[in-house]
Short mmCIF file of C-alpha atoms and ligand atoms in Angstrom, two decimals:
data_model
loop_
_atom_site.label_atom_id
_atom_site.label_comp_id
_atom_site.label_asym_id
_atom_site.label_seq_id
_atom_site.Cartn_x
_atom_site.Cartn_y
_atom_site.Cartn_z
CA UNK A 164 101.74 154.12 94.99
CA UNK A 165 99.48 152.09 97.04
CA UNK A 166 100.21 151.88 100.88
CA UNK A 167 102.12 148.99 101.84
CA UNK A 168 100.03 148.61 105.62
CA UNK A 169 97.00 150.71 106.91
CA UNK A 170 95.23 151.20 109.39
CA UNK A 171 91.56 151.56 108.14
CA UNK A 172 88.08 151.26 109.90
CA UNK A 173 89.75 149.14 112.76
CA UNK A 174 91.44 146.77 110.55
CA UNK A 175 94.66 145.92 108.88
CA UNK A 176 94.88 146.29 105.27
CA UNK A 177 97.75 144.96 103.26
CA UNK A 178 98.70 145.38 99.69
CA UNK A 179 99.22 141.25 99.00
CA UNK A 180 103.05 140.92 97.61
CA UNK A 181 102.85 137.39 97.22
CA UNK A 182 100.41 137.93 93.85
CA UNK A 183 102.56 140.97 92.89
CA UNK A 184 103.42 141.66 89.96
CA UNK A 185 100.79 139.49 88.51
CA UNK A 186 97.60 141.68 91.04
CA UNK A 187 97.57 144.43 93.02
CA UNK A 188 95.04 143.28 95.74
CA UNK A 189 94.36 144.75 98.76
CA UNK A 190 93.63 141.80 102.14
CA UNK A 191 91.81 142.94 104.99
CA UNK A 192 92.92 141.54 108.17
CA UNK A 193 90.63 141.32 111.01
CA UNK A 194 92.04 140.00 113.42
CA UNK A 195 95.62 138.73 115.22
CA UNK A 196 96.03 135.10 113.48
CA UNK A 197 95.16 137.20 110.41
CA UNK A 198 98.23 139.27 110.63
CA UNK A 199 100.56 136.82 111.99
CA UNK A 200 100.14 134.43 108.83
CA UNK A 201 100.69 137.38 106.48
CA UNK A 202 103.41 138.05 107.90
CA UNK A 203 104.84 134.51 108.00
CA UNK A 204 103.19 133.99 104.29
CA UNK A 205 105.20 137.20 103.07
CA UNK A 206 102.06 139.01 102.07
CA UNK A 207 103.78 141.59 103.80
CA UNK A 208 107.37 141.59 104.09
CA UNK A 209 110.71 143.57 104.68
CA UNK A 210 111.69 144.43 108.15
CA UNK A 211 109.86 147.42 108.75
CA UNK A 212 106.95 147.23 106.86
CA UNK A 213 106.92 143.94 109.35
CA UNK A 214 106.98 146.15 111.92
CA UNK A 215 104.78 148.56 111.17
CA UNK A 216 101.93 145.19 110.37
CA UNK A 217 102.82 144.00 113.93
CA UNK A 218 101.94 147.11 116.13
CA UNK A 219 98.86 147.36 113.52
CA UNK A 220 98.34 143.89 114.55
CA UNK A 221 98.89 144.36 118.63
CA UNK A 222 96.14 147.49 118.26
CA UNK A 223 93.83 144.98 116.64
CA UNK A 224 94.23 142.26 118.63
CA UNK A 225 93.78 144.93 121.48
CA UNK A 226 90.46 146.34 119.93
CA UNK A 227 88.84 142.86 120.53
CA UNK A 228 89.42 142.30 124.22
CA UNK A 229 86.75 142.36 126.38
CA UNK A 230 88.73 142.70 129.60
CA UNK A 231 87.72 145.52 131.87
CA UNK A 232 90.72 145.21 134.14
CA UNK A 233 93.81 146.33 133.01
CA UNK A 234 96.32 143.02 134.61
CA UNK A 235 94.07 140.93 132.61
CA UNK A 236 94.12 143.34 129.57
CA UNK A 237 97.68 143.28 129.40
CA UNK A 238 98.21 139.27 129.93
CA UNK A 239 96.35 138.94 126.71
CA UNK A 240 98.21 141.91 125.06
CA UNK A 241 101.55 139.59 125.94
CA UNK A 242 99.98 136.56 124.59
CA UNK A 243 99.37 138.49 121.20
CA UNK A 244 102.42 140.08 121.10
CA UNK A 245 104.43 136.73 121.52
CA UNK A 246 102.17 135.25 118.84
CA UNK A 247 103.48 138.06 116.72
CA UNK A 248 106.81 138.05 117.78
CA UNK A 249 106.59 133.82 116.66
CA UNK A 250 106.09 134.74 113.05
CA UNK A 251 109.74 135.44 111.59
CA UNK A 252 112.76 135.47 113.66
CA UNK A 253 115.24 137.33 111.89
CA UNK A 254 114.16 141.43 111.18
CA UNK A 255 114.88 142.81 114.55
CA UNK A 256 112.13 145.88 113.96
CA UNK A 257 109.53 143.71 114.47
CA UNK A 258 110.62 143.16 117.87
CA UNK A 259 111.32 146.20 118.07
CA UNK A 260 107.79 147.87 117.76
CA UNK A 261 106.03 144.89 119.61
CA UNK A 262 108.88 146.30 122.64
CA UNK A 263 106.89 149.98 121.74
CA UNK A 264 103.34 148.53 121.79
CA UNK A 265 104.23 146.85 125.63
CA UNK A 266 105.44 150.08 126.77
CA UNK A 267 102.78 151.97 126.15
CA UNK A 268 100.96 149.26 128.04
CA UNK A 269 103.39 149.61 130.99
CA UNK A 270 103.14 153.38 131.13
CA UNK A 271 99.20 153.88 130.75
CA UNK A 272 98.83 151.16 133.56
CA UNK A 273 97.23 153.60 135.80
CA UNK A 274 94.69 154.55 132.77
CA UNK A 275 91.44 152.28 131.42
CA UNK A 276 91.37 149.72 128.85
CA UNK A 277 89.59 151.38 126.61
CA UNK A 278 92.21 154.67 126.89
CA UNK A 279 94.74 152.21 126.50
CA UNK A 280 93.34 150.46 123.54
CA UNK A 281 93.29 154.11 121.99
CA UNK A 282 96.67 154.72 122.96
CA UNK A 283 97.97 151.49 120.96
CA UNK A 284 96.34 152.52 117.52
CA UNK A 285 97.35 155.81 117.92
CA UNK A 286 101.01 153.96 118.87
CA UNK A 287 101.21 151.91 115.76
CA UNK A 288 99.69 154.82 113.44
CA UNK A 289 103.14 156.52 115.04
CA UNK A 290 105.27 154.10 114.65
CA UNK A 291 104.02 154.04 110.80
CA UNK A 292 104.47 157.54 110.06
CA UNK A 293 107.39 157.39 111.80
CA UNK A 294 109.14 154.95 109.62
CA UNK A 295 108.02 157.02 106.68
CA UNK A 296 110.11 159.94 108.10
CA UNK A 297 113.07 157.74 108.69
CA UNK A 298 113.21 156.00 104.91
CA UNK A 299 112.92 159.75 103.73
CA UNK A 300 115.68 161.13 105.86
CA UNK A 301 117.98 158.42 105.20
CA UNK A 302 117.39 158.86 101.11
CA UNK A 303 118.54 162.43 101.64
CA UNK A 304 121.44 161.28 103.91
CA UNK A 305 122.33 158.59 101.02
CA UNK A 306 121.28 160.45 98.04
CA UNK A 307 124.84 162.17 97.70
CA UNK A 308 126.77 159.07 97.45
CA UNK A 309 124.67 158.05 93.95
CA UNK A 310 126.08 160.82 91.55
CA UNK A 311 124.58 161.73 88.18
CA UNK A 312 124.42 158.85 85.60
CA UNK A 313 125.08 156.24 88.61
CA UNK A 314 124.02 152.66 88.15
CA UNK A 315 123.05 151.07 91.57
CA UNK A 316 123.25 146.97 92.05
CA UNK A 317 120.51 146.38 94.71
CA UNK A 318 119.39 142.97 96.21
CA UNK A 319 115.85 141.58 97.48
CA UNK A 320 113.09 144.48 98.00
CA UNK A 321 114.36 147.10 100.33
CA UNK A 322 111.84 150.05 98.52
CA UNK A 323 108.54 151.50 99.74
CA UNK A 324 107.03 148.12 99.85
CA UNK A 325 109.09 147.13 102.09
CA UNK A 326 108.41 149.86 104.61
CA UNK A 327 105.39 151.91 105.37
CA UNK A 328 106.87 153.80 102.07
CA UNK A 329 109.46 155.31 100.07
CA UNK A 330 111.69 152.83 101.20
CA UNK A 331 115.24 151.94 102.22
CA UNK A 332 117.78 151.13 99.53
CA UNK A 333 115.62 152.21 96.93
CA UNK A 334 114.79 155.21 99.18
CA UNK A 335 118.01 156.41 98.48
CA UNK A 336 117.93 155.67 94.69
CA UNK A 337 114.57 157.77 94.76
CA UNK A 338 115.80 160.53 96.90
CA UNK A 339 118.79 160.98 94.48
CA UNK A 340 116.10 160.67 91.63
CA UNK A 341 113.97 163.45 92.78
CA UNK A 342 116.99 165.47 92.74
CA UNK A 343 117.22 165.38 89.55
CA UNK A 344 120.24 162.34 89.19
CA UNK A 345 119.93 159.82 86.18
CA UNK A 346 119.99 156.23 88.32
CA UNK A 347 120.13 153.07 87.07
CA UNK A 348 119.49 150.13 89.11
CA UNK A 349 120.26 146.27 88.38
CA UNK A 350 117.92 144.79 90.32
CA UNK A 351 118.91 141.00 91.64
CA UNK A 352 116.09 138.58 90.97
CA UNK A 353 116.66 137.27 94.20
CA UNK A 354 115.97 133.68 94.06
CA UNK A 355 114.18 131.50 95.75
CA UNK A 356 111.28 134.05 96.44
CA UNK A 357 111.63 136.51 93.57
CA UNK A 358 111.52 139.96 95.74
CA UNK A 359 113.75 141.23 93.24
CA UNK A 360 112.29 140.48 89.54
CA UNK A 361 108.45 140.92 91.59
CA UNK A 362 108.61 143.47 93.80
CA UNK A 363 111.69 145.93 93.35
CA UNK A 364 111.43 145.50 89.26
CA UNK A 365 107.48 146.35 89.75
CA UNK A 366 108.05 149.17 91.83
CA UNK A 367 110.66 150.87 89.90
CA UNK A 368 108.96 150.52 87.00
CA UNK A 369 105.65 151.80 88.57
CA UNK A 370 107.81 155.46 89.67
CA UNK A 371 109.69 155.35 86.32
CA UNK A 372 113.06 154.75 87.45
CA UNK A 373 115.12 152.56 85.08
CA UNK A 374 115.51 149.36 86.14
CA UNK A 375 117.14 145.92 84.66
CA UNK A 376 116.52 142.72 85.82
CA UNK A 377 119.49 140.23 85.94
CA UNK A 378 119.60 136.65 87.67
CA UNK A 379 121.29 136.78 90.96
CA UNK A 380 124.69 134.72 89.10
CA UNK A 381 124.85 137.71 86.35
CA UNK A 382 125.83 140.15 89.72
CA UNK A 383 129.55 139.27 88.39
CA UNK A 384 129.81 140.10 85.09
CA UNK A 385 127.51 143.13 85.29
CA UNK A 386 130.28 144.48 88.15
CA UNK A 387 133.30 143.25 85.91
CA UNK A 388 132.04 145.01 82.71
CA UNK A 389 132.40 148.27 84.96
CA UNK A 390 128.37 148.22 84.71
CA UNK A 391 127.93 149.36 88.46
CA UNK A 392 128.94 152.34 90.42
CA UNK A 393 127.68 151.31 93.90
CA UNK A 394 126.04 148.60 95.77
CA UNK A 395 122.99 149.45 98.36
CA UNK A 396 120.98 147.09 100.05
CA UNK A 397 118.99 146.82 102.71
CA UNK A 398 119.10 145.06 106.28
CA UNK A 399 117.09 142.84 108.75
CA UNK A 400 119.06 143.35 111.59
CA UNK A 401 122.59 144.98 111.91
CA UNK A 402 124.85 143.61 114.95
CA UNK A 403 126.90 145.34 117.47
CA UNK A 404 129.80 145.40 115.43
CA UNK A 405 128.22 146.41 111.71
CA UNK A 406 127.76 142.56 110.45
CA UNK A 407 124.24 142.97 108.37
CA UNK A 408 121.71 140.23 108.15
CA UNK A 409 119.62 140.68 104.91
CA UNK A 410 118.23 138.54 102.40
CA UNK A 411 119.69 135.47 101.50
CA UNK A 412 122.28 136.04 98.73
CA UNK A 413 123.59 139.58 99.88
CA UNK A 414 127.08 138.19 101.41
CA UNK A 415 127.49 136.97 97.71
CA UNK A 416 126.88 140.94 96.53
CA UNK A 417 128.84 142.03 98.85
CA UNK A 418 132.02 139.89 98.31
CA UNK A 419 131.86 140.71 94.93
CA UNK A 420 131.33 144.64 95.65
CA UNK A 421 134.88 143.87 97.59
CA UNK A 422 136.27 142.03 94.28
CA UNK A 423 135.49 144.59 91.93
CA UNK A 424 136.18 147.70 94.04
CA UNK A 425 132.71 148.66 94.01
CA UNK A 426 131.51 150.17 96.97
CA UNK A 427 128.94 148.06 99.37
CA UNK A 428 126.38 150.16 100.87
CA UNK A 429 123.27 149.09 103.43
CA UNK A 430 120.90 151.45 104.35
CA UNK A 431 118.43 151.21 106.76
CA UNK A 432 116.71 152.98 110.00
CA UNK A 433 117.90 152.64 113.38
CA UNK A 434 114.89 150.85 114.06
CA UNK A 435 117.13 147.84 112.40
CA UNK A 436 120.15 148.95 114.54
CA UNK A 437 120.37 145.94 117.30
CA UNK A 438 123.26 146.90 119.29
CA UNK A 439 121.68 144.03 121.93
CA UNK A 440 122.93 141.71 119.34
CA UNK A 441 127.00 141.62 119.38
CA UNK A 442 127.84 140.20 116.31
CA UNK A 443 126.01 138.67 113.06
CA UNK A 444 126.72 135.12 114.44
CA UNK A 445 124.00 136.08 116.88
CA UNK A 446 121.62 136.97 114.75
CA UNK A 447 118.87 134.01 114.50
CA UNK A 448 118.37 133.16 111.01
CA UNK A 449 114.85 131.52 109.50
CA UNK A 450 114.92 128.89 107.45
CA UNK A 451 111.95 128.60 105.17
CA UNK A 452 110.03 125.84 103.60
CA UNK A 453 111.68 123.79 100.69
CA UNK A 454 108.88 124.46 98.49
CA UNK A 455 110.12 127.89 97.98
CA UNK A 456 113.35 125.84 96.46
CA UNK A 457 112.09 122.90 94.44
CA UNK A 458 109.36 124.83 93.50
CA UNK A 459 107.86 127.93 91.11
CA UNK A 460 104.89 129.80 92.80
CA UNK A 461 104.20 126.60 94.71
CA UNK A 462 103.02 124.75 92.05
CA UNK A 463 105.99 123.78 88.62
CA UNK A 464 108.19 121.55 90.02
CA UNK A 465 111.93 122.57 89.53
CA UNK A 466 113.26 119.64 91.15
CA UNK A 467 112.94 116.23 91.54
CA UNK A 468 110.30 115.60 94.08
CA UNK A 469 111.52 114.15 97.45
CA UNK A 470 115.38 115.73 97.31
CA UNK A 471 116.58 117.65 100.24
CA UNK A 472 116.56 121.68 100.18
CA UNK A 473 118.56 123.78 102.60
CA UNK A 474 116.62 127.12 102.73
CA UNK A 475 118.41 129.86 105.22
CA UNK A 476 115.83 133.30 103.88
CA UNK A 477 118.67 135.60 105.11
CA UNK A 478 122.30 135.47 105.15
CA UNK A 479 125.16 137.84 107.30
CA UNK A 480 127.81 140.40 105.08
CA UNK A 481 130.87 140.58 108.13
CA UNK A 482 131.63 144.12 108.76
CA UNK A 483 134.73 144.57 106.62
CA UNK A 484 132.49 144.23 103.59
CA UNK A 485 130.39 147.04 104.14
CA UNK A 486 131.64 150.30 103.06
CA UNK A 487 128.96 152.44 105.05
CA UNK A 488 126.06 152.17 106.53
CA UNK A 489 122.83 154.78 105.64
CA UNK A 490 120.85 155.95 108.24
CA UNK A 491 118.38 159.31 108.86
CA UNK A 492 121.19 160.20 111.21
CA UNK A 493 123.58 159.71 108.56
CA UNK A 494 126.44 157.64 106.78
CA UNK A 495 128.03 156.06 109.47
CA UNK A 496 131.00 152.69 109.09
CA UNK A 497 130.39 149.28 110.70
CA UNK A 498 132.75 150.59 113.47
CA UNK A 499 130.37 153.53 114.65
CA UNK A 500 127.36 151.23 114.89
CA UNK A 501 127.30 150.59 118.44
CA UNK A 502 128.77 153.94 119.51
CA UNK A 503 126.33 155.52 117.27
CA UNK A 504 123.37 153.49 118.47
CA UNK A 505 123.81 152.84 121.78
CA UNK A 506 120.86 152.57 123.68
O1 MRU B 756 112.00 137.83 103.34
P1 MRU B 756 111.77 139.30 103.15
O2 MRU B 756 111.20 139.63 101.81
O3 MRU B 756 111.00 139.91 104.29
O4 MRU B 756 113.23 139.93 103.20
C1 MRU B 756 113.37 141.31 103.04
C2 MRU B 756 114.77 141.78 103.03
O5 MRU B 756 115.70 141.03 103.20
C3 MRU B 756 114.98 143.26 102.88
O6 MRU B 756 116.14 143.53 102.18
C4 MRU B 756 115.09 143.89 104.28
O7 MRU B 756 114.02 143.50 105.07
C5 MRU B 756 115.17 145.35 104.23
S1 MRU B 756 113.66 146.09 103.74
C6 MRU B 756 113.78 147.77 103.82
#
């Protein structure tokens, strides 16, 4: 599997989503604006693979300062990290590893730039492998709940793309797979942007898990034919109170899930627990470009030219739909979030 984000000879290298599946190509970014539109263009996307970009991006941006004092080194170290923070509102990790890459600013104050500007790669290169632990432990934590022969309904991308590997939802599917389980996943396409038929049908197909494709309106039948054993999707931002902001179209899976007696799953690091946040009415949602809507790949038109598009890219499930939610500390309900997570 190619890396989602790297760090390699002091620059940021993405695998490109947006041509996936069509070409696996790698971008170099070399410098802060660089990052910040790939991240707004969803070259790389899913909340902590976002995360992971932006502290890639703050030790770049860092790299390139000439300051020799370190008040003036870490004005310019706020300016990039707001410029990050400016991209996409809603995936709370991103916020929450810019918050890392200004600590270690605030705690190395007494130290040089140039020690500091070591300490930041070496931050985000944590903060990377970190994540990587996380999706792993959380599989394991999840993996029991997908029993032999299981088919899994999943939503958007929440696999190793969209982390710095292995990844969330899927992370679970793949721990389970690796011990041995037969899983199934429907995959959503996951209109307007296609994560699901692109990037989650690609990847699964890429590790050799089965995987079939459905339109986001066949989620229905598939759960009234008896075709799915559990839901698991992943999150951008999970409140106080266990609502769970994800990708547009997941409140619709999940109300379904609750139809159909199928169980409704999330999984995701604590790095996407906001306990700041009280409830999913807090939680800022983007709205994207109509293009995405009236639009394929930016260029067919769909739609008539000129008529009006209302594109929210995420969407909140309330608490009571969510059966559990999967972290590397384990399977915990909506209720126990803030407990749990309390900072
Ligand atoms: O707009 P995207 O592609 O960044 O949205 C991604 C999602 O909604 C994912 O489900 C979420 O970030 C979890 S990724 C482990």
């Amino acid at each position: 599997m190619i890396p989602t984000v790297e760090w390699k000879e002091g620059s940021v290298w993405l695998l490109d989503q947006s041509r996936l599946p069509g070409r696996a190509e790698l971008l170099e970014c070399k410098d802060v604006a660089a990052v910040a539109s790939a991240i707004q263009e969803l070259k790389v996307r899913g909340a902590p693979a976002i995360g992971v970009t932006a502290a890639m991006g703050v030790a770049l941006g860092a790299q390139s300062l000439s300051a020799d004092d370190v008040s003036t080194f870490k004005r310019h170290i706020w300016a990039i990290c707001d410029q990050l923070a400016a991209t996409r509102p809603t995936a709370v990790n991103l916020f929450w590893a810019l918050t890392r890459m200004k600590k270690v600013v605030e705690e190395n104050r007494d130290c040089t730039v140039a020690e500091i500007q070591s300490r930041l790669v070496r931050e985000a290169l944590a903060i990377q492998r970190e994540d990587l632990a996380m999706c792993k432990a959380l599989g394991q934590q999840g993996a029991g709940l997908i029993k032999d022969g299981h088919s899994v309904l999943t939503h958007c991308n929440a696999g190793a793309l969209a982390t710095a590997g292995y990844g969330t939802a899927l992370g679970v599917v793949r721990a389970a797979s690796e011990q041995g389980k037969q899983v199934h996943v429907f995959a959503n396409e996951t209109r307007p942007v296609l994560q699901g038929a692109r990037l989650t049908a690609w990847e699964l197909m890429e590790d050799g898990i089965p995987v079939t494709l459905i339109t986001d309106s066949m989620a229905a039948v598939v759960m009234r034919q008896g075709k799915i054993d559990l839901c698991v999707v992943g999150a951008d931002r999970i409140a106080a109170n266990g609502d769970v902001a994800n990708k547009i179209g997941t409140y619709a899976v999940a109300v379904l899930a609750k139809a159909h007696n199928v169980p409704f799953y999330v999984a995701a690091p604590s790095s996407t627990i906001d306990v700041s946040t009280p409830s999913g009415s807090d939680i800022p949602i983007e709205e994207r470009p109509g293009h995405e809507v009236t639009t394929m790949n930016g260029e067919t038109w769909i739609a008539p030219k000129g008529v009006a598009v209302f594109n929210p890219a995420f969407d909140v499930t309330p608490a009571k739909y969510v059966t559990g939610i999967i972290t590397e500390q384990g399977v915990v309900s909506p209720e126990q979030v803030a407990d749990t997570f309390a900072n």
